[in-house]
Short mmCIF file of N, CA and C in Angstrom, two decimals:
data_model
loop_
_atom_site.label_atom_id
_atom_site.label_comp_id
_atom_site.label_asym_id
_atom_site.label_seq_id
_atom_site.Cartn_x
_atom_site.Cartn_y
_atom_site.Cartn_z
N MET A 1 26.79 -28.54 11.33
CA MET A 1 27.82 -29.46 10.84
C MET A 1 27.63 -29.67 9.34
N THR A 2 26.54 -30.32 8.96
CA THR A 2 26.21 -30.55 7.56
C THR A 2 24.70 -30.67 7.43
N ASP A 3 24.20 -30.32 6.27
CA ASP A 3 22.76 -30.46 6.06
C ASP A 3 22.43 -31.77 5.36
N LYS A 4 23.43 -32.60 5.14
CA LYS A 4 23.25 -33.91 4.51
C LYS A 4 22.97 -34.98 5.56
N ASN A 5 22.34 -36.07 5.13
CA ASN A 5 22.14 -37.20 6.05
C ASN A 5 23.47 -37.88 6.31
N ILE A 6 23.65 -38.30 7.54
CA ILE A 6 24.85 -39.02 7.96
C ILE A 6 24.42 -40.37 8.51
N GLN A 7 25.40 -41.17 8.88
CA GLN A 7 25.12 -42.38 9.65
C GLN A 7 25.84 -42.28 10.98
N LEU A 8 25.14 -42.70 12.02
CA LEU A 8 25.69 -42.72 13.37
C LEU A 8 25.41 -44.10 13.95
N ALA A 9 26.49 -44.75 14.38
CA ALA A 9 26.37 -46.06 15.03
C ALA A 9 26.58 -45.84 16.52
N ILE A 10 25.71 -46.43 17.33
CA ILE A 10 25.83 -46.30 18.77
C ILE A 10 25.77 -47.67 19.42
N GLN A 11 26.66 -47.86 20.38
CA GLN A 11 26.69 -49.07 21.20
C GLN A 11 26.68 -48.61 22.65
N VAL A 12 25.75 -49.12 23.43
CA VAL A 12 25.72 -48.82 24.87
C VAL A 12 26.03 -50.10 25.63
N VAL A 13 26.88 -49.97 26.64
CA VAL A 13 27.32 -51.13 27.41
C VAL A 13 27.17 -50.83 28.89
N PRO A 14 26.09 -51.30 29.53
CA PRO A 14 25.97 -51.13 30.97
C PRO A 14 27.10 -51.89 31.68
N LEU A 15 27.69 -51.26 32.69
CA LEU A 15 28.80 -51.88 33.41
C LEU A 15 28.40 -52.51 34.72
N GLU A 16 27.15 -52.45 35.05
CA GLU A 16 26.71 -53.05 36.30
C GLU A 16 26.20 -54.46 36.08
N ARG A 17 26.20 -55.23 37.12
CA ARG A 17 25.81 -56.64 37.02
C ARG A 17 24.45 -56.92 37.65
N GLU A 18 23.90 -55.94 38.35
CA GLU A 18 22.61 -56.15 38.99
C GLU A 18 21.48 -55.88 38.01
N GLY A 19 20.42 -56.64 38.17
CA GLY A 19 19.26 -56.46 37.30
C GLY A 19 19.50 -57.05 35.92
N ASN A 20 18.56 -56.83 35.05
CA ASN A 20 18.63 -57.36 33.69
C ASN A 20 19.28 -56.32 32.78
N VAL A 21 20.52 -56.57 32.40
CA VAL A 21 21.26 -55.64 31.56
C VAL A 21 20.58 -55.45 30.21
N TYR A 22 20.01 -56.53 29.66
CA TYR A 22 19.37 -56.42 28.35
C TYR A 22 18.15 -55.52 28.38
N GLU A 23 17.45 -55.47 29.50
CA GLU A 23 16.30 -54.55 29.61
C GLU A 23 16.77 -53.11 29.52
N LYS A 24 17.94 -52.82 30.08
CA LYS A 24 18.48 -51.46 30.02
C LYS A 24 18.89 -51.11 28.59
N ILE A 25 19.53 -52.05 27.92
CA ILE A 25 19.89 -51.83 26.51
C ILE A 25 18.63 -51.66 25.68
N ASP A 26 17.62 -52.47 25.94
CA ASP A 26 16.36 -52.36 25.21
C ASP A 26 15.70 -51.00 25.40
N ALA A 27 15.87 -50.40 26.57
CA ALA A 27 15.31 -49.06 26.80
C ALA A 27 15.94 -48.04 25.85
N ALA A 28 17.24 -48.17 25.63
CA ALA A 28 17.93 -47.28 24.68
C ALA A 28 17.47 -47.55 23.25
N ILE A 29 17.32 -48.82 22.92
CA ILE A 29 16.86 -49.18 21.57
C ILE A 29 15.44 -48.69 21.34
N ASP A 30 14.59 -48.75 22.35
CA ASP A 30 13.21 -48.25 22.22
C ASP A 30 13.20 -46.78 21.82
N VAL A 31 14.10 -46.00 22.39
CA VAL A 31 14.19 -44.58 22.04
C VAL A 31 14.49 -44.42 20.56
N ILE A 32 15.44 -45.22 20.09
CA ILE A 32 15.82 -45.15 18.67
C ILE A 32 14.64 -45.57 17.79
N GLN A 33 13.98 -46.67 18.16
CA GLN A 33 12.85 -47.15 17.36
C GLN A 33 11.70 -46.14 17.31
N ASN A 34 11.53 -45.37 18.34
CA ASN A 34 10.44 -44.40 18.40
C ASN A 34 10.83 -43.01 17.93
N SER A 35 12.06 -42.85 17.47
CA SER A 35 12.58 -41.53 17.10
C SER A 35 12.14 -41.06 15.71
N GLY A 36 11.73 -42.00 14.86
CA GLY A 36 11.36 -41.63 13.50
C GLY A 36 12.51 -41.66 12.51
N VAL A 37 13.73 -41.94 12.96
CA VAL A 37 14.86 -42.02 12.04
C VAL A 37 14.98 -43.45 11.51
N GLU A 38 15.61 -43.58 10.34
CA GLU A 38 15.88 -44.91 9.80
C GLU A 38 16.99 -45.53 10.63
N TYR A 39 16.86 -46.82 10.95
CA TYR A 39 17.85 -47.49 11.79
C TYR A 39 17.97 -48.95 11.41
N LEU A 40 19.07 -49.55 11.85
CA LEU A 40 19.32 -50.97 11.67
C LEU A 40 19.96 -51.48 12.95
N ILE A 41 19.31 -52.44 13.60
CA ILE A 41 19.85 -53.03 14.83
C ILE A 41 20.71 -54.22 14.43
N THR A 42 21.94 -54.24 14.92
CA THR A 42 22.85 -55.35 14.68
C THR A 42 23.23 -55.95 16.04
N PRO A 43 23.90 -57.08 16.06
CA PRO A 43 24.25 -57.69 17.35
C PRO A 43 25.17 -56.83 18.22
N MET A 44 25.95 -55.94 17.60
CA MET A 44 26.94 -55.18 18.37
C MET A 44 26.62 -53.70 18.53
N GLU A 45 25.74 -53.15 17.69
CA GLU A 45 25.44 -51.73 17.72
C GLU A 45 24.17 -51.48 16.92
N THR A 46 23.67 -50.26 17.03
CA THR A 46 22.54 -49.84 16.22
C THR A 46 23.01 -48.69 15.35
N VAL A 47 22.73 -48.79 14.05
CA VAL A 47 23.13 -47.77 13.09
C VAL A 47 21.90 -46.96 12.71
N MET A 48 22.05 -45.64 12.78
CA MET A 48 20.96 -44.74 12.42
C MET A 48 21.38 -43.89 11.23
N GLN A 49 20.40 -43.44 10.47
CA GLN A 49 20.64 -42.58 9.32
C GLN A 49 19.71 -41.39 9.40
N GLY A 50 20.26 -40.20 9.19
CA GLY A 50 19.44 -39.00 9.22
C GLY A 50 20.29 -37.76 9.38
N PRO A 51 19.65 -36.62 9.66
CA PRO A 51 20.39 -35.37 9.85
C PRO A 51 21.26 -35.42 11.11
N TYR A 52 22.42 -34.81 11.03
CA TYR A 52 23.40 -34.82 12.12
C TYR A 52 22.77 -34.43 13.46
N ASP A 53 22.12 -33.27 13.52
CA ASP A 53 21.56 -32.79 14.78
C ASP A 53 20.52 -33.74 15.35
N LYS A 54 19.68 -34.29 14.49
CA LYS A 54 18.65 -35.23 14.94
C LYS A 54 19.28 -36.49 15.53
N LEU A 55 20.30 -37.04 14.86
CA LEU A 55 20.94 -38.26 15.36
C LEU A 55 21.68 -38.02 16.67
N GLN A 56 22.28 -36.85 16.81
CA GLN A 56 22.93 -36.52 18.08
C GLN A 56 21.90 -36.47 19.21
N GLN A 57 20.74 -35.90 18.93
CA GLN A 57 19.68 -35.84 19.94
C GLN A 57 19.17 -37.23 20.30
N VAL A 58 18.99 -38.08 19.31
CA VAL A 58 18.54 -39.45 19.57
C VAL A 58 19.58 -40.20 20.40
N ALA A 59 20.86 -40.01 20.09
CA ALA A 59 21.93 -40.65 20.87
C ALA A 59 21.91 -40.17 22.32
N ASN A 60 21.69 -38.88 22.52
CA ASN A 60 21.58 -38.34 23.89
C ASN A 60 20.37 -38.91 24.60
N ASP A 61 19.25 -38.99 23.90
CA ASP A 61 18.03 -39.52 24.49
C ASP A 61 18.18 -41.00 24.85
N ALA A 62 18.92 -41.75 24.03
CA ALA A 62 19.16 -43.17 24.32
C ALA A 62 19.99 -43.32 25.59
N GLN A 63 20.96 -42.44 25.78
CA GLN A 63 21.75 -42.48 27.00
C GLN A 63 20.90 -42.13 28.22
N GLN A 64 20.01 -41.16 28.07
CA GLN A 64 19.12 -40.80 29.17
C GLN A 64 18.19 -41.97 29.51
N ALA A 65 17.80 -42.73 28.50
CA ALA A 65 16.94 -43.90 28.73
C ALA A 65 17.65 -44.92 29.61
N LEU A 66 18.96 -45.07 29.43
CA LEU A 66 19.72 -45.97 30.31
C LEU A 66 19.66 -45.49 31.75
N ILE A 67 19.86 -44.21 31.93
CA ILE A 67 19.82 -43.63 33.28
C ILE A 67 18.43 -43.81 33.88
N ASP A 68 17.41 -43.52 33.09
CA ASP A 68 16.03 -43.66 33.56
C ASP A 68 15.70 -45.12 33.91
N ALA A 69 16.38 -46.06 33.26
CA ALA A 69 16.16 -47.49 33.54
C ALA A 69 16.97 -47.96 34.74
N GLY A 70 17.68 -47.03 35.39
CA GLY A 70 18.40 -47.38 36.61
C GLY A 70 19.88 -47.68 36.41
N CYS A 71 20.38 -47.44 35.23
CA CYS A 71 21.79 -47.71 34.96
C CYS A 71 22.64 -46.57 35.54
N THR A 72 23.62 -46.92 36.38
CA THR A 72 24.45 -45.90 37.02
C THR A 72 25.83 -45.78 36.40
N GLU A 73 26.22 -46.74 35.57
CA GLU A 73 27.52 -46.67 34.90
C GLU A 73 27.44 -47.44 33.58
N PHE A 74 27.90 -46.79 32.52
CA PHE A 74 27.84 -47.44 31.21
C PHE A 74 28.86 -46.80 30.26
N LEU A 75 29.21 -47.56 29.25
CA LEU A 75 30.06 -47.07 28.17
C LEU A 75 29.18 -46.76 26.97
N VAL A 76 29.60 -45.76 26.21
CA VAL A 76 28.91 -45.43 24.96
C VAL A 76 29.98 -45.30 23.88
N ASN A 77 29.83 -46.09 22.84
CA ASN A 77 30.70 -46.00 21.67
C ASN A 77 29.89 -45.46 20.51
N ILE A 78 30.38 -44.37 19.91
CA ILE A 78 29.68 -43.75 18.79
C ILE A 78 30.65 -43.64 17.62
N LYS A 79 30.17 -44.04 16.46
CA LYS A 79 30.91 -43.88 15.21
C LYS A 79 30.01 -43.12 14.25
N MET A 80 30.60 -42.22 13.46
CA MET A 80 29.82 -41.48 12.48
C MET A 80 30.49 -41.51 11.12
N HIS A 81 29.67 -41.60 10.09
CA HIS A 81 30.13 -41.45 8.71
C HIS A 81 29.46 -40.19 8.20
N ILE A 82 30.28 -39.18 7.90
CA ILE A 82 29.77 -37.87 7.51
C ILE A 82 30.35 -37.50 6.14
N ARG A 83 29.49 -36.97 5.30
CA ARG A 83 29.91 -36.35 4.04
C ARG A 83 29.32 -34.95 4.02
N THR A 84 30.04 -34.01 3.48
CA THR A 84 29.51 -32.65 3.38
C THR A 84 28.89 -32.35 2.03
N ASP A 85 29.16 -33.21 1.02
CA ASP A 85 28.67 -32.92 -0.32
C ASP A 85 27.46 -33.75 -0.74
N ARG A 86 27.19 -34.85 -0.01
CA ARG A 86 26.02 -35.67 -0.34
C ARG A 86 25.67 -36.56 0.85
N ASP A 87 24.46 -37.13 0.80
CA ASP A 87 23.99 -37.99 1.88
C ASP A 87 24.81 -39.27 1.98
N VAL A 88 24.91 -39.78 3.18
CA VAL A 88 25.40 -41.13 3.43
C VAL A 88 24.15 -42.00 3.56
N THR A 89 24.10 -43.09 2.82
CA THR A 89 22.89 -43.92 2.84
C THR A 89 23.22 -45.38 3.12
N MET A 90 22.27 -46.05 3.71
CA MET A 90 22.41 -47.49 3.94
C MET A 90 22.35 -48.26 2.63
N GLU A 91 21.59 -47.73 1.68
CA GLU A 91 21.43 -48.42 0.41
C GLU A 91 22.75 -48.57 -0.35
N GLU A 92 23.65 -47.64 -0.18
CA GLU A 92 24.91 -47.69 -0.93
C GLU A 92 25.89 -48.69 -0.33
N LYS A 93 25.62 -49.14 0.87
CA LYS A 93 26.52 -50.07 1.55
C LYS A 93 25.93 -51.47 1.50
N ARG A 94 26.70 -52.40 1.05
CA ARG A 94 26.22 -53.77 0.99
C ARG A 94 26.24 -54.37 2.38
N LEU A 95 25.09 -54.75 2.87
CA LEU A 95 24.98 -55.33 4.21
C LEU A 95 24.94 -56.84 4.17
N ASP A 96 25.00 -57.43 2.98
CA ASP A 96 24.86 -58.87 2.85
C ASP A 96 26.19 -59.58 2.62
N ARG A 97 27.27 -58.94 2.92
CA ARG A 97 28.59 -59.56 2.71
C ARG A 97 28.89 -60.57 3.78
#
């Protein structure tokens, strides 16, 4: 796709009501935290920064973590900011607005 760093935002939403839903979400977040990519956890999603292929793999692994945690149905919302000529960085975006 591109050899530049991109940003990928992922939101996972378990649709089941049994068990602790937040533990399932935390399992996905743990994957991201242990992936080695730069990330920012927000109340609605987690934003990651890094190479396209790496972030796609982390997003897939986070979904597998939901399944491994016993989640049988969930939604996944993914947004990406991609540039082909230069990196997308968190530093360039003001997060304090």
